[in-house]
XYZ file of C-alpha atoms in Angstrom:
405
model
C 83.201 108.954 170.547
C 83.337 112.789 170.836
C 86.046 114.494 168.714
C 88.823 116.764 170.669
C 88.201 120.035 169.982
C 91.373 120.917 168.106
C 90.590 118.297 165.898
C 87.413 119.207 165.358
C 88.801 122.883 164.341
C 91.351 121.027 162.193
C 88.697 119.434 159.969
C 86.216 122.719 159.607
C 89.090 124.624 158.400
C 89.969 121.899 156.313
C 86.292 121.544 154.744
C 86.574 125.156 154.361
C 89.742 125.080 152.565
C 88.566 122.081 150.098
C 85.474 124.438 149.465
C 87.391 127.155 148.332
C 89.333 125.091 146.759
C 86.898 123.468 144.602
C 85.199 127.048 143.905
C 88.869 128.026 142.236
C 88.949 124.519 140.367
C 85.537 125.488 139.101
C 86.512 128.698 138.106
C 89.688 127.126 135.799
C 87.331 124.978 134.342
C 85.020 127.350 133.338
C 88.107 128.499 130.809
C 90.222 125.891 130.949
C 90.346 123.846 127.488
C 87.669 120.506 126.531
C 89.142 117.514 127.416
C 89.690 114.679 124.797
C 91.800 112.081 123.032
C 92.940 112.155 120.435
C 91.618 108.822 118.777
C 89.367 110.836 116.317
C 91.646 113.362 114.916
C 93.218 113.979 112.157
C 95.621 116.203 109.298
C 94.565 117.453 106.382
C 97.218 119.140 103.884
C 95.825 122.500 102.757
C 99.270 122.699 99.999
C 98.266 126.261 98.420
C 98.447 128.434 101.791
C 101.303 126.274 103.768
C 98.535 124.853 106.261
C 97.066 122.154 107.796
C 92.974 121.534 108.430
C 92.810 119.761 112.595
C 89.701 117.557 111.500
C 87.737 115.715 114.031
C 86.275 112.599 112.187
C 83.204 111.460 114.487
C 81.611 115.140 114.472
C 82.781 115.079 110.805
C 84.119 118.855 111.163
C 87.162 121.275 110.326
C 88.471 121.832 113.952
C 90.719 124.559 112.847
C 93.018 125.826 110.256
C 96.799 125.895 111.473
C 99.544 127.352 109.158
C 103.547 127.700 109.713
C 104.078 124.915 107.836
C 106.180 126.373 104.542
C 106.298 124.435 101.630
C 103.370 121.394 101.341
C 102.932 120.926 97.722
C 104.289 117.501 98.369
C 103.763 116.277 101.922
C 103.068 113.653 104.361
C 102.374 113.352 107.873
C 103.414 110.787 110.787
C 101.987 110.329 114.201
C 103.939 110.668 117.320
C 103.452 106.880 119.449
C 100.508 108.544 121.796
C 98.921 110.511 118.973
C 99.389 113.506 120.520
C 101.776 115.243 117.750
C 102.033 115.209 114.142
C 104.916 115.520 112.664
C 104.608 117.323 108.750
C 107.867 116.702 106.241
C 107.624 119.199 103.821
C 108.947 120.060 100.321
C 111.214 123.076 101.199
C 112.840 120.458 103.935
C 111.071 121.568 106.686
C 110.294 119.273 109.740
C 106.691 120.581 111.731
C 105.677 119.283 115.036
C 102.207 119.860 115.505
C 100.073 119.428 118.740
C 96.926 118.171 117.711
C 95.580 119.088 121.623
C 96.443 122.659 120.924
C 96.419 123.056 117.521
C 99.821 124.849 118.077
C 103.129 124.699 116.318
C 105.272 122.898 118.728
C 108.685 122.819 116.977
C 109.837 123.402 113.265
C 113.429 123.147 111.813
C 114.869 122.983 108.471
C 116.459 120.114 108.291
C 117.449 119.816 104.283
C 116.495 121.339 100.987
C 113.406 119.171 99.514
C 112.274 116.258 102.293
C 109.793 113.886 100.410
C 108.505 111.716 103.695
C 109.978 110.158 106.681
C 108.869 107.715 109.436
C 108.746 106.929 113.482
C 110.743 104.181 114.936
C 108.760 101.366 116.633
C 109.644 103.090 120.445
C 108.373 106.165 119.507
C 111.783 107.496 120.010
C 113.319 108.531 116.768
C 111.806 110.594 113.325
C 113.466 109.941 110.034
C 113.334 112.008 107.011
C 113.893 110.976 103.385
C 115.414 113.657 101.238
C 115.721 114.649 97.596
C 118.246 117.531 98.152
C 121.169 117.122 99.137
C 119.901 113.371 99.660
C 120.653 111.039 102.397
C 118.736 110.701 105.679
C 118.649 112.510 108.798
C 117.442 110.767 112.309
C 116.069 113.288 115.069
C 114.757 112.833 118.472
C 110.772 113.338 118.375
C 111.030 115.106 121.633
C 113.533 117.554 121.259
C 114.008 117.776 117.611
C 117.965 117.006 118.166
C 119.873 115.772 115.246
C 120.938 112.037 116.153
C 122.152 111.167 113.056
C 123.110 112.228 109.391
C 123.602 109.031 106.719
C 124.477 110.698 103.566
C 123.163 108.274 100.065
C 126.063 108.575 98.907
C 127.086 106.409 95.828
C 129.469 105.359 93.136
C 128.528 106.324 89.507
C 128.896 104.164 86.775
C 132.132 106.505 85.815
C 133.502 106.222 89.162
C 132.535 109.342 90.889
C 131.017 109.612 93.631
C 127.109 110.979 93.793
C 124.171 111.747 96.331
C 120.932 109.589 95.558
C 117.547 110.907 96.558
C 115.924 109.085 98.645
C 112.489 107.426 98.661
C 109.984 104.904 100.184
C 111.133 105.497 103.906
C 109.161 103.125 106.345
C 109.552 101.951 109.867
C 110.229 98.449 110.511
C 109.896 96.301 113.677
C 112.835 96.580 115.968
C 113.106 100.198 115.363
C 114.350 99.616 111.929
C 114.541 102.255 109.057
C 114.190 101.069 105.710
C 114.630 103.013 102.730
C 115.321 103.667 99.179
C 118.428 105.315 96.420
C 116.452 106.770 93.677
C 119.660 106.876 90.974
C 122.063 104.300 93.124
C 119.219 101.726 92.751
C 119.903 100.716 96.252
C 117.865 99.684 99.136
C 119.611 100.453 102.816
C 118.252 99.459 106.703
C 119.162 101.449 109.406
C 118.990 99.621 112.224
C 118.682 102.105 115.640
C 117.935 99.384 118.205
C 121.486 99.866 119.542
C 123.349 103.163 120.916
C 125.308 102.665 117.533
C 123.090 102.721 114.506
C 124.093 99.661 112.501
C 123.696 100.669 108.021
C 123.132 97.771 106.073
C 123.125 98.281 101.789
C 121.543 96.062 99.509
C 123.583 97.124 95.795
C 122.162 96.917 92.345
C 118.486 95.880 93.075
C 117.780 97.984 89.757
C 116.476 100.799 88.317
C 115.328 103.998 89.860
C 113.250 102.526 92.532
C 110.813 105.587 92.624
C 108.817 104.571 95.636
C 108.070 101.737 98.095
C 105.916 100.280 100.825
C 106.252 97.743 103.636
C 103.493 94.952 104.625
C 101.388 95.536 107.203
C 102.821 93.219 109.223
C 106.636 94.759 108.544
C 107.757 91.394 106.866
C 108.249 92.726 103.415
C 109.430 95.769 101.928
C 108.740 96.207 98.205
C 109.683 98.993 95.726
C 108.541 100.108 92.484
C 110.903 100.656 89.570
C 111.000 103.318 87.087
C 113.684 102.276 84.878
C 112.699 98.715 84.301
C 109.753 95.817 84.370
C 108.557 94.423 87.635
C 109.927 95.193 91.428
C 111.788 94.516 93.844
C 111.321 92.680 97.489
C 113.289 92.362 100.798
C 111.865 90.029 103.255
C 112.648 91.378 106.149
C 112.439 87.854 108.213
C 114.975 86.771 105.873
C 117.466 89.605 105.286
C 120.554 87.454 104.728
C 118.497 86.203 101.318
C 118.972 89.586 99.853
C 116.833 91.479 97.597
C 114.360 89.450 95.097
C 112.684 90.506 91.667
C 108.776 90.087 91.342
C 106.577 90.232 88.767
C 109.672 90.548 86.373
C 107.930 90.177 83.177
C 105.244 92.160 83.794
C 104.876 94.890 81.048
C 107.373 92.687 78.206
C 106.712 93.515 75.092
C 103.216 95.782 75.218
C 103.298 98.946 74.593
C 103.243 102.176 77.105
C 100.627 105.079 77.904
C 102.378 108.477 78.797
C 103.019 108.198 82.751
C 101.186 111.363 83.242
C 101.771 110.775 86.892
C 103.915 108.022 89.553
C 101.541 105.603 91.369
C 102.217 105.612 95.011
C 103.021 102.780 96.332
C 102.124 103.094 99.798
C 98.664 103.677 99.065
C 98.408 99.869 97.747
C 96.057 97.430 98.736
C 95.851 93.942 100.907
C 92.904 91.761 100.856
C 93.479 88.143 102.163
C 96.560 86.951 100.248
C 95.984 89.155 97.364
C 98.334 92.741 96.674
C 96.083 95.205 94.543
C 98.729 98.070 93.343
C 98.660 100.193 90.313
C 99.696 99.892 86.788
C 102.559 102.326 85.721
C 101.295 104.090 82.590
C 98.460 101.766 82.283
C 94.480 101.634 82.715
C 95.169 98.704 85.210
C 94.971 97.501 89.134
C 97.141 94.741 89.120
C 97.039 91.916 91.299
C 99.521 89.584 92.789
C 99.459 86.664 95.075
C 101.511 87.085 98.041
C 102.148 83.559 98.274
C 104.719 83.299 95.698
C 104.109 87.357 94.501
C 102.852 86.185 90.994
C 100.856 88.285 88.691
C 97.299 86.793 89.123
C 94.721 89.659 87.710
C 94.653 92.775 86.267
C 91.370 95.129 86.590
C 90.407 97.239 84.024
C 89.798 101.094 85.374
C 89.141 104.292 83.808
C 92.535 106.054 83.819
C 96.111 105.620 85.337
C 95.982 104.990 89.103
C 97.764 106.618 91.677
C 96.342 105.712 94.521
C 94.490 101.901 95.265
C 93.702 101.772 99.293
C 91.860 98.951 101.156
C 88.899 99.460 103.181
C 90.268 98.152 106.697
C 87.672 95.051 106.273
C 89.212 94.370 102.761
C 85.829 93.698 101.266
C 86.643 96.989 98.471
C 89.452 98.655 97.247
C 89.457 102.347 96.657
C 90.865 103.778 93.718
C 91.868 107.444 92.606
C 93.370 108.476 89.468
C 96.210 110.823 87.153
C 95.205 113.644 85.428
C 93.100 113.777 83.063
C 90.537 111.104 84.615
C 91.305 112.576 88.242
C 87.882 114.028 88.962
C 86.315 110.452 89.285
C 87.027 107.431 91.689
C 86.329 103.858 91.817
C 85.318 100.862 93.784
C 86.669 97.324 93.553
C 84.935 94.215 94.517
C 87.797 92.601 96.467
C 85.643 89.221 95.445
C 84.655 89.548 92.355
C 88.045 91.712 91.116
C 85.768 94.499 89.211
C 84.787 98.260 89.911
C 81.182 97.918 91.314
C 80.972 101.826 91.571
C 82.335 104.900 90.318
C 81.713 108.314 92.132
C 82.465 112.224 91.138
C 83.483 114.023 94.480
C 84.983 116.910 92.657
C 87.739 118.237 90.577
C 91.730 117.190 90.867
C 90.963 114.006 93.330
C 94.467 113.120 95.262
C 94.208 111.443 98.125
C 91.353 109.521 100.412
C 91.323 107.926 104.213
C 89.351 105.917 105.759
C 88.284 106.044 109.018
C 89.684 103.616 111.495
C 87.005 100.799 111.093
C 86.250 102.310 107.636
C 82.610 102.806 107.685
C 83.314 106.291 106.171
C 85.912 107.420 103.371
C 87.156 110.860 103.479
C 88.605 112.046 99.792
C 89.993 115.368 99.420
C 89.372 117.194 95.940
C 91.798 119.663 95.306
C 90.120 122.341 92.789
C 87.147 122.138 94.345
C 88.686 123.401 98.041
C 86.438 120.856 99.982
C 87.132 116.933 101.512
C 84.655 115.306 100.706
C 83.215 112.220 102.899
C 81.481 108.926 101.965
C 79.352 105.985 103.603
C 81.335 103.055 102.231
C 78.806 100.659 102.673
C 75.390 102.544 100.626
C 78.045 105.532 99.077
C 75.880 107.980 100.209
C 77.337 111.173 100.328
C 77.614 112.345 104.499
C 79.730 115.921 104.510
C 81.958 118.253 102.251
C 84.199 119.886 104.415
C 86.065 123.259 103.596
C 90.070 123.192 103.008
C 92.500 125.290 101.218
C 93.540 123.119 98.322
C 93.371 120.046 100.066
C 95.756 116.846 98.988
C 96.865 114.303 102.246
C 94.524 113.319 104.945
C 96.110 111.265 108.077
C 94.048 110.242 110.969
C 95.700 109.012 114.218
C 94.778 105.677 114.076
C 98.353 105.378 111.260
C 100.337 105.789 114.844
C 99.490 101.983 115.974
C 99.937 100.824 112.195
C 103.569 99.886 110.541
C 104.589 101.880 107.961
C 101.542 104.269 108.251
């Protein structure tokens, strides 16, 4: 059936719009940025010059160096719930929103006077940070950077004063649940912000200066380290209304001490089936606890005071890196057999290591030697060192799908 004539004008001019128009769309693209996800990026803490290294871990490459950060000498790094931002607590307070599309500062604010970590609620809504001066915690929107709330750690001292605790070990928890830590109150809070009125819940006298913490990967249990005494302490989550428990409570009775030249973290521990792999304080040791009942079941002899003891995602090893002075070396645990099967030199001052998401590779960064260094977990071949500026943390994106990472 013939077409009527307007119509027929209608649709040339039409074609000859959608031409031009594609013309202009092909001119935009010829400038307009690569599109990508974001599922291989990642952070890595440059803590000399105040900047960050934008890695991309498939091409194995430094994307760019971004600085405006301030302060990094002791920093970590969350993701945003789409991976598209990373937010940077650093040591002089300051909280950095970085766009990992852009490589662009998207926000900064100073939000205290030393921030040690923080963590993103379970809707993606709500960034806490931990702080050492003046203490306390502080809530903001991840958007807008808007203050939501303040909880000071505020505490009563043995004499009856009142004090500010520093705080450590903050996590998320499911059901957009903070948990965290009173260094010198020896309390554990949760901060629940499910509801439009954030509900604070203390857990008193659960001892000694914890000094760090972690939660289980599958947010049941949160567990911190103490300084000022034997063993640690456990909330189970599931179980609140139980309280806080002591583990491993004899652990370190009546043997005597190295120098703690530096605190194991204890987020960087290790899960393997139903075994916990998590370092010795001021001891040559991995220790090893069932989870079942969270008794002391090994301990693995290593060549210096660990710091750091991370899982490969498959659980078959456990990675291990080390205080000064026995920090140029790492080592490799047979999750089976519970002994180092390999020890490897990447460089000078070793801090920190990530593995990729399915941890075929192993990225370590060694400070001294200004490179991140990257490993085949399976042969430990060496694959790339990477240039960085002092490097210590590396993050990759996959930590935004993972509790407490």
């Amino acid at each position: 059936m013939p077409l009527p004539r307007p119509l027929k004008t209608l649709i040339a001019v039409g074609a000859l719009s959608l031409l031009a128009a594609g013309h202009a769309l092909a001119e935009v693209a010829d400038v307009a940025p690569e599109l990508r996800g974001t599922g291989d990026l990642g952070v890595v803490i440059e803590r000399a010059t105040g900047s960050v290294a934008l890695v991309d871990t498939t091409a194995r490459q430094v994307l760019r160096h971004v600085e405006g950060f301030g302060d990094l000498s002791h920093a970590s790094v969350k993701f945003t719930r789409d991976a598209r931002h990373a937010f940077v607590f650093g040591r002089d307070g300051g909280l950095t929103k970085l766009d990992l599309l852009t490589g662009e500062i998207a926000g900064r604010i100073i939000q205290g006077g030393n921030s040690i970590g923080g963590a993103i609620s379970q809707d993606g809504r709500f960034v806490a940070v931990g702080n050492y001066e003046p203490g306390g915690v502080k809530v903001f929107d991840t958007e807008t950077l808007e203050l939501i709330i303040d909880v000071p750690a505020t505490y009563e001292k043995p004499d009856g004063s009142m004090g500010q605790a520093k705080v450590v070990g903050v996590v998320d928890a499911p059901g957009n649940v903070f948990v965290f830590s009173l260094f010198e109150a020896g309390e554990i809070w949760t901060l629940d912000m499910s509801q439009d009125e954030p509900e604070l819940t203390p857990y008193r006298n659960v001892g000694s200066m914890p000094y760090d913490a972690l939660i289980t990967p599958n947010g049941r249990y949160y567990i911190a380290g103490l300084f000022g005494e034997d063993g640690m302490v456990l909330l189970d989550l599931w179980h609140p209304e139980s309280g806080v428990q002591r583990i491993l409570p004899d652990y370190g009775q009546g043997e005597e001490r190295l120098p703690v030249y530096k605190m194991p973290h204890l987020e960087g521990w290790a899960m393997a089936g139903n075994l916990a792999f998590f370092p010795a304080v001021g001891r040559s040791e991995v220790l090893v606890a069932d989870t079942t009942d969270w008794s002391l079941v090994g301990r693995i002899p290593v060549q210096g005071q660990p710091i750091f003891v991370m899982s490969r995602p498959d659980e078959r090893q456990v990675w291990v890196t080390f205080a000064h002075p026995d920090n140029g070396r790492v080592q490799v645990i047979d999750t089976q057999r519970l002994e180092v099967i390999q020890t490897l030199a990447p460089g000078e001052s070793i801090l920190h290591k990530e593995f990729t998401p399915r941890g075929e590779h192993i990225w370590i960064s060694a400070r001294d030697s200004n490179q991140v260094v990257v490993y085949d977990t399976r042969t430990f071949e060496e694959l790339a060192r990477l240039p960085a500026e002092s490097p210590s943390g590396i993050f990759f994106t996959h930590r935004a799908h993972q509790i407490g990472r």
